[in-house]
Every structure is written in structure tokens, then in C-alpha cells.
Short mmCIF file of C-alpha atoms in Angstrom, two decimals:
data_model
loop_
_atom_site.label_atom_id
_atom_site.label_comp_id
_atom_site.label_asym_id
_atom_site.label_seq_id
_atom_site.Cartn_x
_atom_site.Cartn_y
_atom_site.Cartn_z
CA MET A 587 94.59 117.08 107.42
CA GLN A 588 96.00 113.83 106.07
CA LEU A 589 98.99 113.72 103.69
CA LYS A 590 96.89 111.99 101.06
CA ALA A 591 94.35 114.81 101.13
CA LEU A 592 97.11 117.44 100.85
CA THR A 593 98.76 115.75 97.87
CA LYS A 594 95.70 114.90 95.80
CA ARG A 595 96.48 115.21 92.12
CA ASN A 596 93.09 116.71 91.30
CA GLY A 597 93.16 119.16 94.20
CA GLY A 598 93.71 122.10 91.87
CA LYS A 599 96.20 123.77 94.21
CA PRO A 600 99.48 125.27 93.05
CA LEU A 601 102.59 123.25 93.98
CA GLN A 602 103.94 126.08 96.14
CA ARG A 603 100.77 126.02 98.28
CA VAL A 604 100.94 122.23 98.67
CA ILE A 605 104.58 122.49 99.76
CA LYS A 606 103.70 125.29 102.19
CA GLU A 607 100.96 123.14 103.72
CA LEU A 608 103.12 119.98 103.81
CA ASN A 609 106.18 121.53 105.51
CA PRO A 610 104.66 121.93 109.00
CA LYS A 611 103.23 118.41 108.86
CA LEU A 612 106.59 116.92 107.88
CA ARG A 613 108.39 118.99 110.50
CA GLY A 614 105.97 117.74 113.14
CA PHE A 615 106.45 114.18 111.90
CA SER A 616 110.21 114.54 112.20
CA GLN A 617 109.93 115.97 115.71
CA TYR A 618 107.67 113.13 116.78
CA PHE A 619 110.12 110.50 115.57
CA ARG A 620 113.36 112.31 116.45
CA ILE A 621 114.06 110.11 119.46
CA ALA A 622 113.51 106.83 117.62
CA ASN A 623 115.25 105.64 114.49
CA ALA A 624 113.49 108.02 112.14
CA SER A 625 115.50 107.20 109.02
CA ILE A 626 113.38 104.11 108.35
CA GLU A 627 110.16 106.10 108.70
CA PHE A 628 111.47 108.88 106.44
CA LYS A 629 112.46 106.33 103.80
CA LYS A 630 108.93 104.89 103.92
CA LEU A 631 107.41 108.36 103.69
CA ALA A 632 109.70 109.34 100.79
CA ALA A 633 108.86 106.12 98.94
CA TRP A 634 105.13 106.68 99.47
CA LEU A 635 105.33 110.28 98.25
CA ARG A 636 107.30 109.24 95.14
CA LEU A 637 104.85 106.41 94.40
CA TYR A 638 101.76 108.54 95.01
CA ASN A 639 103.04 111.37 92.80
CA LEU A 640 103.75 108.98 89.91
CA GLU A 641 100.15 107.67 89.78
#
């Protein structure tokens, strides 16, 4: 499932459930990029999540 689909504002899911579903995806993302310079990718992801949650 895509991050956008998990973080939809009108999804009607409790925040705890969204966090529980996001954690494995973000852990997998971090493992995938652990060899490369992941800090840039994490900054992009954090910015996108902040922007998307403000809309």
C-alpha cells in the first residue's frame, strides 16, 4: 500500500492504526536506503509527510 493511501485525511482510521501501518513501511524504507546516504531521502519524506498532513 502506498504512503499516500495510508495517510489519507478522509480515511476514517484512528491515528494509532495509521502509525501502526506506517511503521513497517518506514522501517523497510530505511533498510532499503541504509547503504546509501539516507538522510536526504528521510528529509524529503519528512517534508512530504508534514506538507501532506497540513493540507
